[in-house]
Short mmCIF file of C-alpha atoms and ligand atoms in Angstrom, two decimals:
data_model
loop_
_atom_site.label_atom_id
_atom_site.label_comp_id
_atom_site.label_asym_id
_atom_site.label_seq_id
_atom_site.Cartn_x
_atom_site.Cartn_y
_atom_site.Cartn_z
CA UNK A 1 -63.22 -172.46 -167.22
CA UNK A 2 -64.25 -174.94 -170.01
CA UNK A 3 -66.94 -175.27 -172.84
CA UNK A 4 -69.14 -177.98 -170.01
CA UNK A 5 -69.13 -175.46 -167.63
CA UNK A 6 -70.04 -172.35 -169.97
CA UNK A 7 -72.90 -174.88 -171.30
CA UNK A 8 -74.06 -175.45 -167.49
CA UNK A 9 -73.99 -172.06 -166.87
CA UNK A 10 -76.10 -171.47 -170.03
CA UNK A 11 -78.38 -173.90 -169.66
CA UNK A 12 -79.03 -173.22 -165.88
CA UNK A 13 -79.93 -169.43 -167.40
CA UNK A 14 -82.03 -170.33 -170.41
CA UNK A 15 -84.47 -172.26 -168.06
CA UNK A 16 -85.28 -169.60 -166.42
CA UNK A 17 -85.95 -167.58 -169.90
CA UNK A 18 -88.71 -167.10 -172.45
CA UNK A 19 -87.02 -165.17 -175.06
CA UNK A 20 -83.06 -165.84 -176.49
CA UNK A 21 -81.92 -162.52 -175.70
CA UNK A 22 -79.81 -161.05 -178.62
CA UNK A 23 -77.87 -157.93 -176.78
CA UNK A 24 -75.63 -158.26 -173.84
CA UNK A 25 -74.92 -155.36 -172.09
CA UNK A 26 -71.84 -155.03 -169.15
CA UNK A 27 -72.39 -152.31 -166.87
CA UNK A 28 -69.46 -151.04 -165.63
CA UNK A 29 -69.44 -149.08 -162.29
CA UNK A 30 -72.33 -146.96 -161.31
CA UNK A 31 -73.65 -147.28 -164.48
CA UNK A 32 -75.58 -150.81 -163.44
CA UNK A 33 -79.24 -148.38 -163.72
CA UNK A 34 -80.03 -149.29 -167.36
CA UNK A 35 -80.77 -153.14 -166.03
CA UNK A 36 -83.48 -151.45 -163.96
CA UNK A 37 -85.41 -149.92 -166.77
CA UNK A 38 -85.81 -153.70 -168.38
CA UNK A 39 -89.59 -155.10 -168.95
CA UNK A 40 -90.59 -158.38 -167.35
CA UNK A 41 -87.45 -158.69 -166.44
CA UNK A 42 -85.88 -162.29 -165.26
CA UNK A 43 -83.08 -161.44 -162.18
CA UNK A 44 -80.53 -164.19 -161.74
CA UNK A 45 -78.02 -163.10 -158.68
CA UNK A 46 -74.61 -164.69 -159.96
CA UNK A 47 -74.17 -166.54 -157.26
CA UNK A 48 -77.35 -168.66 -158.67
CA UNK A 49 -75.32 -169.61 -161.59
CA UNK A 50 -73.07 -172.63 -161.65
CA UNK A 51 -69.03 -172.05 -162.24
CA UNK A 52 -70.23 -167.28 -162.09
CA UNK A 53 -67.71 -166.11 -160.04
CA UNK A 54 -69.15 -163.34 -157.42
CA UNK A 55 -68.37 -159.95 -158.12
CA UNK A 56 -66.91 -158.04 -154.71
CA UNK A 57 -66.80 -154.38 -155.78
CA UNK A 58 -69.11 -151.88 -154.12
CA UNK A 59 -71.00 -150.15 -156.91
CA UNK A 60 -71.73 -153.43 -158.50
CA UNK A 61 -74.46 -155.37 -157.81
CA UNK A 62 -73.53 -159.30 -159.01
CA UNK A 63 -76.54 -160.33 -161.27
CA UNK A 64 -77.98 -160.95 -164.35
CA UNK A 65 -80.86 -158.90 -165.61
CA UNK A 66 -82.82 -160.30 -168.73
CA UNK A 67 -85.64 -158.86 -170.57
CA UNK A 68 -86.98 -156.07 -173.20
CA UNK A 69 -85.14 -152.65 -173.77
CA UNK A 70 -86.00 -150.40 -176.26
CA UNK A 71 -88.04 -153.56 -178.59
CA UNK A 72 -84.88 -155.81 -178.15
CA UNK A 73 -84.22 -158.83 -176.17
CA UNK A 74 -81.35 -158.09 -173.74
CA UNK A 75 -79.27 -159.30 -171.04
CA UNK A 76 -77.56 -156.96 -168.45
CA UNK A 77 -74.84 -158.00 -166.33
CA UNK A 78 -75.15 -155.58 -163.05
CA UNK A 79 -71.85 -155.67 -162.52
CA UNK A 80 -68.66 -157.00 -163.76
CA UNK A 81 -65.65 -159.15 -163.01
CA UNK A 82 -62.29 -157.17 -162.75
CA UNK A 83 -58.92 -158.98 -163.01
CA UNK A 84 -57.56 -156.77 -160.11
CA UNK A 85 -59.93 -158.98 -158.33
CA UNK A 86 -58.10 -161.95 -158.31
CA UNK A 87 -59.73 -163.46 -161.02
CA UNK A 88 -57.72 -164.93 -163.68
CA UNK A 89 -58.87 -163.62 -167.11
CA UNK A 90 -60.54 -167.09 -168.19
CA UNK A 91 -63.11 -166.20 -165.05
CA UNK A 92 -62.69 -161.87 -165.62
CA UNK A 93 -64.71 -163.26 -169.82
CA UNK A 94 -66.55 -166.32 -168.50
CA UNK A 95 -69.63 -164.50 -168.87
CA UNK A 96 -68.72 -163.29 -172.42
CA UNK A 97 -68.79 -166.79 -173.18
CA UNK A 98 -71.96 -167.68 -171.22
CA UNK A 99 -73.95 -165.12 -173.48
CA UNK A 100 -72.51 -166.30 -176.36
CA UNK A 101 -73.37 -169.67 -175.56
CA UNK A 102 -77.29 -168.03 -175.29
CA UNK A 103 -77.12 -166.24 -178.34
CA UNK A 104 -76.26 -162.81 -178.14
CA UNK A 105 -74.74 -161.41 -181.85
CA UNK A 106 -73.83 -157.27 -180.37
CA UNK A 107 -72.42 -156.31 -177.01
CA UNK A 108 -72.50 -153.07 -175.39
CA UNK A 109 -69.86 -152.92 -173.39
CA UNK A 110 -69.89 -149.63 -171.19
CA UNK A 111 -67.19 -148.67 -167.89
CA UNK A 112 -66.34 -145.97 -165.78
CA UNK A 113 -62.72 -144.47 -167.45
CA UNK A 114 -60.19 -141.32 -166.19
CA UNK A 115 -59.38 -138.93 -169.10
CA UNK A 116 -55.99 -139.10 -170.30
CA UNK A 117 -57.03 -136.51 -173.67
CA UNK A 118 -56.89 -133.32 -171.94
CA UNK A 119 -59.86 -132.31 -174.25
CA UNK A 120 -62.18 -134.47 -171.88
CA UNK A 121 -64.17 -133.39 -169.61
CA UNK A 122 -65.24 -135.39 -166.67
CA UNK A 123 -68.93 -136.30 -167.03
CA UNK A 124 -68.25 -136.74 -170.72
CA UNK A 125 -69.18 -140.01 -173.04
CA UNK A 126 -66.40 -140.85 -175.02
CA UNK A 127 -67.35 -144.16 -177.89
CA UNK A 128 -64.57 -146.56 -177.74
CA UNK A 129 -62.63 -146.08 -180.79
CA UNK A 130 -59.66 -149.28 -180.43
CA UNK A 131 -58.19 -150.29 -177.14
CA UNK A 132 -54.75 -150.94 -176.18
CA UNK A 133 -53.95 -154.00 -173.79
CA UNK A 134 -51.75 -153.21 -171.04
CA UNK A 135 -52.86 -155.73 -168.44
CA UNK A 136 -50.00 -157.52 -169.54
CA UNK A 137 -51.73 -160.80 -170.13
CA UNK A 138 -54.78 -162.36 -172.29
CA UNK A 139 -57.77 -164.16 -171.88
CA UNK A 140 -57.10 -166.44 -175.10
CA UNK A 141 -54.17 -167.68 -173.56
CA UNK A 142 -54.22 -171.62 -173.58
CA UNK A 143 -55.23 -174.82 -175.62
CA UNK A 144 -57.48 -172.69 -178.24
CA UNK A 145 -60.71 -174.62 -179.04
CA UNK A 146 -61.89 -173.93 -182.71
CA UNK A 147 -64.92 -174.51 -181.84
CA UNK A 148 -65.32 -170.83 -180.28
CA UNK A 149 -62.85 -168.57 -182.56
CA UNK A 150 -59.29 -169.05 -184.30
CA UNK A 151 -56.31 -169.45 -182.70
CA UNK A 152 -54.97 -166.16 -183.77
CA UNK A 153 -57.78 -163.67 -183.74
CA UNK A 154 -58.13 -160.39 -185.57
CA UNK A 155 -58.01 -157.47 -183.41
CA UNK A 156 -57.85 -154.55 -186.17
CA UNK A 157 -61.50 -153.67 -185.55
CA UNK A 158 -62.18 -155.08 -182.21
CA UNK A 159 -64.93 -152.15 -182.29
CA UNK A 160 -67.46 -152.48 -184.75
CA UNK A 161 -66.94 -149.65 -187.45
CA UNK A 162 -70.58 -149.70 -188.16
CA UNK A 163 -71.85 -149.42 -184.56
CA UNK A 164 -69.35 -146.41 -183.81
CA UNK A 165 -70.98 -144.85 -186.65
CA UNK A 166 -74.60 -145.34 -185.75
CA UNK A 167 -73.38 -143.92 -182.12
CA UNK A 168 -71.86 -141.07 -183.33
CA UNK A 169 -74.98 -140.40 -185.06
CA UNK A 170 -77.21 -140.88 -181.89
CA UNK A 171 -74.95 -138.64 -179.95
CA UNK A 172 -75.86 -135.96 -182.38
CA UNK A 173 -79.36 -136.69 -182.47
CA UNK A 174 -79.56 -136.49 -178.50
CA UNK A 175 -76.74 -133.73 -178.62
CA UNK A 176 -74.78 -135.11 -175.96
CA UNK A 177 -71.31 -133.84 -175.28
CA UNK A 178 -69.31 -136.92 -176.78
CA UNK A 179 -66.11 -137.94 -177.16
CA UNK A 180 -63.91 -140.95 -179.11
CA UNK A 181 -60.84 -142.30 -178.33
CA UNK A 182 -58.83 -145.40 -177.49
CA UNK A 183 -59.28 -147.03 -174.22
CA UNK A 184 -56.26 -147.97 -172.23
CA UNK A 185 -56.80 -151.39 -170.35
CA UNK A 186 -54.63 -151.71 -166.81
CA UNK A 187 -54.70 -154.36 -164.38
CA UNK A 188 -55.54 -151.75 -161.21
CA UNK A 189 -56.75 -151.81 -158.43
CA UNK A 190 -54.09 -148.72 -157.77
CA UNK A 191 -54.65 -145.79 -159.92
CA UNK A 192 -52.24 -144.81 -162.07
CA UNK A 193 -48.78 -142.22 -161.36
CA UNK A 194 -48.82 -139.33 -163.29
CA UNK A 195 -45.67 -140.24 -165.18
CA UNK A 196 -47.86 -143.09 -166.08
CA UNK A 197 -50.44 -141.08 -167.66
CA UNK A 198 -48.22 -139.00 -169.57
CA UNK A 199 -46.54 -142.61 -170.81
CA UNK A 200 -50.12 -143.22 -171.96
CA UNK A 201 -51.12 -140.41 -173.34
CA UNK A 202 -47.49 -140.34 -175.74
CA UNK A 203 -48.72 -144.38 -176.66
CA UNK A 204 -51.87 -143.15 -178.15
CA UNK A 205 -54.02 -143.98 -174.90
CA UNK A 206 -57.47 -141.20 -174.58
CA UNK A 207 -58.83 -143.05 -171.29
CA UNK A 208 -57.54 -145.08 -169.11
CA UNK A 209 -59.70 -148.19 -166.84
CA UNK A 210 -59.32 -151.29 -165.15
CA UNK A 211 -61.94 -152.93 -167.08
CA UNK A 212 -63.63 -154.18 -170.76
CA UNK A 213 -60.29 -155.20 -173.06
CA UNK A 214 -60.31 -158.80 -171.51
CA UNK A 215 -63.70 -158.87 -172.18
CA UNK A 216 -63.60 -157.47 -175.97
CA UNK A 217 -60.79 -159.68 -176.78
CA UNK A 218 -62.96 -162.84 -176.38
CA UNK A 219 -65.94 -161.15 -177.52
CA UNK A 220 -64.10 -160.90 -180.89
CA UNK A 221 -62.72 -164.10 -180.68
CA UNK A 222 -66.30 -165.09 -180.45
CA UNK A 223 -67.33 -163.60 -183.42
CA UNK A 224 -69.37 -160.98 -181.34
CA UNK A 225 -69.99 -157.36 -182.76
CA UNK A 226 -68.94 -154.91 -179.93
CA UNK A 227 -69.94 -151.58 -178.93
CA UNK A 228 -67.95 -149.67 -176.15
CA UNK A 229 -68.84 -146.49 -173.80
CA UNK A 230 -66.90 -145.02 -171.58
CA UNK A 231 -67.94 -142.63 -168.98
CA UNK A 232 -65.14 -140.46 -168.09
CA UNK A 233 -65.54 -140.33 -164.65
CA UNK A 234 -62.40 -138.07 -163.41
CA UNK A 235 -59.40 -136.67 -165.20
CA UNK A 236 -56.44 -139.47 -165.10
CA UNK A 237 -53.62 -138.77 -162.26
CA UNK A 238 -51.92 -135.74 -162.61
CA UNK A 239 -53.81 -133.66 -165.11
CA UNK A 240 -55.30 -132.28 -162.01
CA UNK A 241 -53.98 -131.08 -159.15
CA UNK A 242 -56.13 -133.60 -156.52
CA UNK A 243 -56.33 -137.14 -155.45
CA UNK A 244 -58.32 -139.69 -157.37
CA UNK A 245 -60.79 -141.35 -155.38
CA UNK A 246 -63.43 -144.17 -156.21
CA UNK A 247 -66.20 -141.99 -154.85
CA UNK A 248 -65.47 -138.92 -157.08
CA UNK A 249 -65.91 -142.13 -159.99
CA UNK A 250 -69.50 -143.38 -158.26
CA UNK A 251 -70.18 -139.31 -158.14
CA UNK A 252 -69.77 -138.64 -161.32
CA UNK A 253 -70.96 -141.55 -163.42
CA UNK A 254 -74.22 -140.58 -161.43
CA UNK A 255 -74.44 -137.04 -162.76
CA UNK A 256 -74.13 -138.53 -166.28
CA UNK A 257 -76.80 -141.33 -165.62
CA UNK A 258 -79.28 -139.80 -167.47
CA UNK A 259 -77.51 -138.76 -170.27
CA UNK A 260 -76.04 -142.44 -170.60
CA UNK A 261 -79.31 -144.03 -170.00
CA UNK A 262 -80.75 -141.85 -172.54
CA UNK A 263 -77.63 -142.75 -175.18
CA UNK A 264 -77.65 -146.42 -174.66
CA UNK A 265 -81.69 -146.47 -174.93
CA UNK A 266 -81.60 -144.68 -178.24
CA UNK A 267 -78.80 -147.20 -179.78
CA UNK A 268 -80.86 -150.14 -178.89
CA UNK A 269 -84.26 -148.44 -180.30
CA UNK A 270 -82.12 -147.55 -183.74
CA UNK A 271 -79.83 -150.69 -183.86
CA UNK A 272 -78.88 -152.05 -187.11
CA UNK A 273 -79.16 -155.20 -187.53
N1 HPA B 1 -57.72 -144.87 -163.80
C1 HPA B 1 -58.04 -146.18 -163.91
N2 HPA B 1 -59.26 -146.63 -163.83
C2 HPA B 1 -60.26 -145.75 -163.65
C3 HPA B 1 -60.02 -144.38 -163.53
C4 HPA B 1 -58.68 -143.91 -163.61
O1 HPA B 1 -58.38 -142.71 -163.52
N3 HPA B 1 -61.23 -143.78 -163.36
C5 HPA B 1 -62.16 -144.76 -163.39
N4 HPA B 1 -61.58 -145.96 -163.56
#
């Protein structure tokens, strides 16, 4: 993945636009719903795109979804790009780059997590706090061009300070039952042991996913301002005595739809700019 094909893939997707959308928005699993409630929206399938990879995951639906949310211009990727994919993490942030590349200054960056804080609650929101990279490899790895960040980019706030504030005060407003904590990033696709939760959980790790740090590290890089959501979809391996399973995820990320509709609407109606 280089800067020519980032600009073809940006290019390709600005034709088809009127407005330079200035939100991007990943849906993680079962969460892909919000795209549907965009105005005149503008659906590109990924496939469309020149150098998109295809997303294979059921629960994802592989396109781009462009339009108005809440007064602001945004663009929704239905579905993601996992590393546990095969995708190398140049392809798993492509699209990071690609909205970059059409303008976007915030991202909202939401997935489906397990609980490793056994004050969760599955069904609960918890606002990404700080991450903690255990995928064991980067997606700034390489020649570095200067063009699109430094070579050594801060990470001490890879979560905007300002936007966890203004959702911690929207939670309250809609008095959801929210959460914050730091987001544990694994490769997947197995879920974890139990002894690797409690390892985890004794590093500082709140949720755990297979998802979203790639895609904040070059975000930053970028210069983007990120927001992160998890829905915790289960309790992580071995707080519980039962099998994890990726329908209990899609089962309960459903029962919070509403509620996470309702949160992410509300922080694009009141987003500072
Ligand atoms: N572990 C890793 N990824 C996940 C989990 C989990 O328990 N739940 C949803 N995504």
């Amino acid at each position: 993945m280089n800067q020519t094909q980032v600009k073809e893939a940006s290019h390709y997707i600005q034709g088809k636009l009127n407005h330079e959308p200035t939100v991007g928005l990943i849906l993680g699993s079962g969460l892909g719903v919000l795209a549907d409630e965009i105005k005149n929206p503008t659906t590109i399938p990924y496939s469309e795109i020149p150098h998109f990879p295809e997303s294979t995951v059921s629960g994802h639906k592989g396109q781009l979804v462009v339009g108005e949310l809440e007064g602001r211009q945004v663009i929704a990727m239905q579905g993601r790009f996992h590393y546990y994919e095969g995708y190398d993490m140049k392809q798993v942030t492509f699209p990071v780059r690609v909205m970059k590349a059409l303008g976007i200054e915030t991202l909202f960056v939401t997935n489906a997590a397990g609980g490793i804080n056994k004050d969760f609650k599955p069904g609960n929101l918890m606002i990404i706090t700080d991450h903690i990279n255990n995928m064991g490899d980067s997606p700034l790895i390489g020649p570095n061009d200067e063009n699109l960040g430094p070579r050594f980019p801060d990470m001490s706030e890879a979560y905007d300070r300002d936007l966890i504030v203004h959702a911690k005060q929207s939670a309250e407003r809609l008095n959801l039952d929210i959460q914050e904590g730091v987001y544990v990033g694994n490769t997947g696709p197995a879920y974890e042991t139990g002894a690797e939760i409690r390892m985890l959980r004794t590093l500082g790790g709140d949720a755990v996913g297979m998802s979203t740090v790639p895609e904040v590290m070059v975000a930053n890089h970028a210069g983007i301002r990120v927001l992160g959501i998890s829905c915790i979809s289960n309790m992580a391996a071995g707080i519980l005595d039962q099998p994890l399973t990726h329908d209990e995820v899609i089962e309960t990320t459903a029962q919070v739809r509403e509620d996470f509709l309702g949160f992410v609407k509300d922080l694009l109606k009141t987003l500072p700019a």
